[in-house]
Amino acid sequence: NQPLPIALVGEAILKQQADEVRDFDEKLSHLASQMVASMVEAKGVGIAAPQVHSPLALFIMASRPNERYPDAPLMDPVVVVNPQLLSASAELVSGEEGCLSVPGQRFSIWRHQTIVVRYQDLAGQWQQTELTGFIARIFQHEFDHLQGITLLERSQ
Ligand SMILES: O=C(O)C[C@@H](Cc1ccccc1)[C@H](O)SCc1ccccc1
Ligand SMILES: [Zn+2]
């Protein structure tokens, strides 16, 4: 499962609104597995479809402990399709983020501490859950990518 080339900030694909996923077929599952492979190879904790030049509303979240977030939960990669942000806490928390599309740079970014989200899985089943802390941060970072927003537009 060869890793896919990662789009760099400045490429048009990263500035577009991603398209709704309608076909929950084996092509979608194959793209998701290629995204996981690309994220793992790039040592990321998430990756969005536009970053691998696919304009689909799809991303991977895969929190794991790391030097900046040593107490981050270790979780299996979650495939998030057609995500919606239902609510977000007034409480914001600042944290350091990187981006595979802005290699070698780190930014301090304000994110909502807690969010309630809804999304479809690879089978098209709707999931709804509350996320908090580092996982909420990853979701917000990847959700931004689907709206054509990168760290550069958010860094304080
Ligand atoms: O560019 C991406 O979407 C992947 C980012 C995701 C990320 C989200 C929130 C906070 C940090 C990163 C990559 O994972 S950047 C590499 C990385 C990995 C662990 C911690 C910080 C940065
Ligand atoms: Zn990013």
Tab-separated table of C-alpha atoms and ligand atoms in Angstrom:
chain	number	residue	atom	x	y	z
A	1	ASN	CA	0.000	0.000	0.000
A	2	GLN	CA	2.238	2.792	-1.316
A	3	PRO	CA	2.008	6.103	0.552
A	4	LEU	CA	0.387	8.859	-1.528
A	5	PRO	CA	2.116	12.183	-2.253
A	6	ILE	CA	1.115	14.891	0.262
A	7	ALA	CA	-0.146	18.266	-1.053
A	8	LEU	CA	1.820	21.251	0.248
A	9	VAL	CA	0.283	24.519	1.411
A	10	GLY	CA	-0.262	26.772	-1.583
A	11	GLU	CA	-1.723	23.980	-3.739
A	12	ALA	CA	-5.299	24.777	-4.783
A	13	ILE	CA	-6.655	21.448	-3.512
A	14	LEU	CA	-5.988	22.617	0.080
A	15	LYS	CA	-8.061	25.778	-0.391
A	16	GLN	CA	-11.239	24.132	-1.665
A	17	GLN	CA	-14.394	22.993	0.125
A	18	ALA	CA	-14.350	19.170	-0.004
A	19	ASP	CA	-17.225	17.338	-1.746
A	20	GLU	CA	-19.763	15.192	0.104
A	21	VAL	CA	-19.058	11.454	-0.141
A	22	ARG	CA	-22.012	9.622	-1.682
A	23	ASP	CA	-20.626	6.213	-2.680
A	24	PHE	CA	-19.615	3.986	0.233
A	25	ASP	CA	-17.942	1.489	-2.061
A	26	GLU	CA	-14.655	-0.391	-2.196
A	27	LYS	CA	-12.971	2.562	-3.890
A	28	LEU	CA	-13.690	4.647	-0.774
A	29	SER	CA	-12.357	1.900	1.499
A	30	HIS	CA	-9.228	1.622	-0.634
A	31	LEU	CA	-8.614	5.374	-0.480
A	32	ALA	CA	-9.066	5.285	3.310
A	33	SER	CA	-6.481	2.512	3.661
A	34	GLN	CA	-4.037	4.417	1.431
A	35	MET	CA	-4.581	7.495	3.633
A	36	VAL	CA	-3.837	5.484	6.784
A	37	ALA	CA	-0.617	4.183	5.187
A	38	SER	CA	0.382	7.713	4.149
A	39	MET	CA	-0.360	9.097	7.643
A	40	VAL	CA	1.637	6.338	9.349
A	41	GLU	CA	4.579	6.811	6.986
A	42	ALA	CA	4.491	10.584	7.654
A	43	LYS	CA	4.218	9.936	11.429
A	44	GLY	CA	0.996	11.924	11.613
A	45	VAL	CA	-1.971	11.636	13.970
A	46	GLY	CA	-4.432	12.532	11.246
A	47	ILE	CA	-4.717	13.161	7.535
A	48	ALA	CA	-7.476	14.640	5.331
A	49	ALA	CA	-8.345	13.525	1.776
A	50	PRO	CA	-7.472	16.888	0.176
A	51	GLN	CA	-3.927	16.406	1.533
A	52	VAL	CA	-3.596	13.381	-0.764
A	53	HIS	CA	-5.166	15.321	-3.661
A	54	SER	CA	-8.663	13.851	-3.233
A	55	PRO	CA	-11.407	16.510	-2.862
A	56	LEU	CA	-13.611	14.279	-0.681
A	57	ALA	CA	-15.077	15.037	2.773
A	58	LEU	CA	-13.075	12.252	4.428
A	59	PHE	CA	-10.284	12.151	7.025
A	60	ILE	CA	-8.437	9.804	9.368
A	61	MET	CA	-7.955	10.496	13.127
A	62	ALA	CA	-5.394	8.404	15.019
A	63	SER	CA	-4.336	9.910	18.326
A	64	ARG	CA	-1.244	8.472	19.964
A	65	PRO	CA	1.094	9.660	22.718
A	66	ASN	CA	3.826	11.918	21.311
A	67	GLU	CA	6.460	14.303	22.609
A	68	ARG	CA	4.082	17.273	22.607
A	69	TYR	CA	1.102	15.351	23.992
A	70	PRO	CA	2.620	12.534	26.077
A	71	ASP	CA	-0.739	11.735	27.699
A	72	ALA	CA	-2.669	11.624	24.419
A	73	PRO	CA	-4.818	8.485	24.173
A	74	LEU	CA	-3.596	5.664	21.924
A	75	MET	CA	-6.429	4.887	19.471
A	76	ASP	CA	-6.862	2.822	16.322
A	77	PRO	CA	-7.278	4.970	13.199
A	78	VAL	CA	-10.881	6.203	12.840
A	79	VAL	CA	-12.235	6.910	9.331
A	80	VAL	CA	-14.472	10.017	9.410
A	81	VAL	CA	-16.790	10.618	6.403
A	82	ASN	CA	-19.058	13.670	5.840
A	83	PRO	CA	-18.327	15.126	9.294
A	84	GLN	CA	-20.543	17.743	10.982
A	85	LEU	CA	-19.664	19.858	14.006
A	86	LEU	CA	-22.864	19.931	16.114
A	87	SER	CA	-21.609	22.001	19.052
A	88	ALA	CA	-18.381	23.324	20.518
A	89	SER	CA	-17.420	24.373	24.051
A	90	ALA	CA	-16.891	28.050	24.812
A	91	GLU	CA	-13.713	26.894	26.548
A	92	LEU	CA	-10.730	27.154	24.225
A	93	VAL	CA	-7.311	25.651	24.800
A	94	SER	CA	-4.076	26.603	23.074
A	95	GLY	CA	-1.772	23.856	21.870
A	96	GLU	CA	1.055	23.192	19.467
A	97	GLU	CA	0.181	21.705	16.115
A	98	GLY	CA	2.033	20.598	13.023
A	99	CYS	CA	0.655	19.951	9.558
A	100	LEU	CA	1.829	17.440	6.961
A	101	SER	CA	1.178	20.128	4.349
A	102	VAL	CA	3.414	22.649	6.151
A	103	PRO	CA	6.426	20.437	6.845
A	104	GLY	CA	8.915	21.313	9.595
A	105	GLN	CA	6.809	24.076	11.177
A	106	ARG	CA	4.896	24.187	14.468
A	107	PHE	CA	2.128	26.600	15.372
A	108	SER	CA	0.305	27.514	18.572
A	109	ILE	CA	-3.410	27.113	17.797
A	110	TRP	CA	-6.551	27.806	19.859
A	111	ARG	CA	-9.101	24.970	19.637
A	112	HIS	CA	-12.400	24.179	21.426
A	113	GLN	CA	-11.674	21.901	24.401
A	114	THR	CA	-14.805	19.810	23.751
A	115	ILE	CA	-16.956	19.270	20.633
A	116	VAL	CA	-19.977	17.158	19.690
A	117	VAL	CA	-19.595	15.694	16.211
A	118	ARG	CA	-21.546	13.514	13.773
A	119	TYR	CA	-20.047	11.624	10.855
A	120	GLN	CA	-20.476	8.499	8.742
A	121	ASP	CA	-18.200	5.464	8.915
A	122	LEU	CA	-16.995	3.475	5.888
A	123	ALA	CA	-20.288	1.568	5.867
A	124	GLY	CA	-22.237	4.849	5.716
A	125	GLN	CA	-23.550	4.433	9.294
A	126	TRP	CA	-23.992	7.739	11.163
A	127	GLN	CA	-21.968	8.068	14.380
A	128	GLN	CA	-22.404	10.830	16.952
A	129	THR	CA	-19.942	11.415	19.768
A	130	GLU	CA	-18.364	13.954	22.075
A	131	LEU	CA	-14.630	14.526	21.725
A	132	THR	CA	-12.331	16.351	24.101
A	133	GLY	CA	-8.653	17.248	24.457
A	134	PHE	CA	-6.133	16.094	21.868
A	135	ILE	CA	-8.622	14.006	19.863
A	136	ALA	CA	-10.944	17.038	19.641
A	137	ARG	CA	-7.924	19.002	18.446
A	138	ILE	CA	-7.151	16.502	15.702
A	139	PHE	CA	-10.818	16.471	14.580
A	140	GLN	CA	-10.885	20.287	14.362
A	141	HIS	CA	-7.566	20.357	12.464
A	142	GLU	CA	-8.771	17.775	9.898
A	143	PHE	CA	-12.276	19.321	9.710
A	144	ASP	CA	-10.578	22.622	8.807
A	145	HIS	CA	-8.794	20.889	5.910
A	146	LEU	CA	-12.196	19.872	4.494
A	147	GLN	CA	-13.227	23.551	4.519
A	148	GLY	CA	-10.019	24.624	2.752
A	149	ILE	CA	-8.549	26.039	5.976
A	150	THR	CA	-4.989	25.303	7.135
A	151	LEU	CA	-2.962	26.202	10.236
A	152	LEU	CA	-1.613	29.303	8.507
A	153	GLU	CA	-5.082	30.871	8.632
A	154	ARG	CA	-5.462	30.023	12.307
A	155	SER	CA	-2.097	30.580	13.924
A	156	GLN	CA	-2.191	33.201	16.667
B	1	LIG	O1	-1.633	17.778	8.653
B	1	LIG	C1	-2.403	17.005	9.240
B	1	LIG	O2	-3.639	17.055	9.109
B	1	LIG	C2	-1.831	15.999	10.181
B	1	LIG	C3	-1.304	16.615	11.449
B	1	LIG	C4	-2.455	16.471	12.419
B	1	LIG	C5	-2.376	17.195	13.723
B	1	LIG	C6	-3.573	17.596	14.318
B	1	LIG	C7	-3.583	18.239	15.537
B	1	LIG	C8	-2.410	18.481	16.215
B	1	LIG	C9	-1.208	18.082	15.644
B	1	LIG	C10	-1.179	17.431	14.386
B	1	LIG	C11	-0.021	15.813	11.721
B	1	LIG	O3	-0.280	14.819	12.631
B	1	LIG	S1	1.412	16.759	12.102
B	1	LIG	C12	2.509	15.698	12.981
B	1	LIG	C13	2.248	15.684	14.478
B	1	LIG	C14	2.035	14.491	15.147
B	1	LIG	C15	1.802	14.499	16.528
B	1	LIG	C16	1.740	15.702	17.232
B	1	LIG	C17	1.947	16.906	16.550
B	1	LIG	C18	2.199	16.892	15.180
B	2	ZN	ZN	-2.867	19.574	8.513
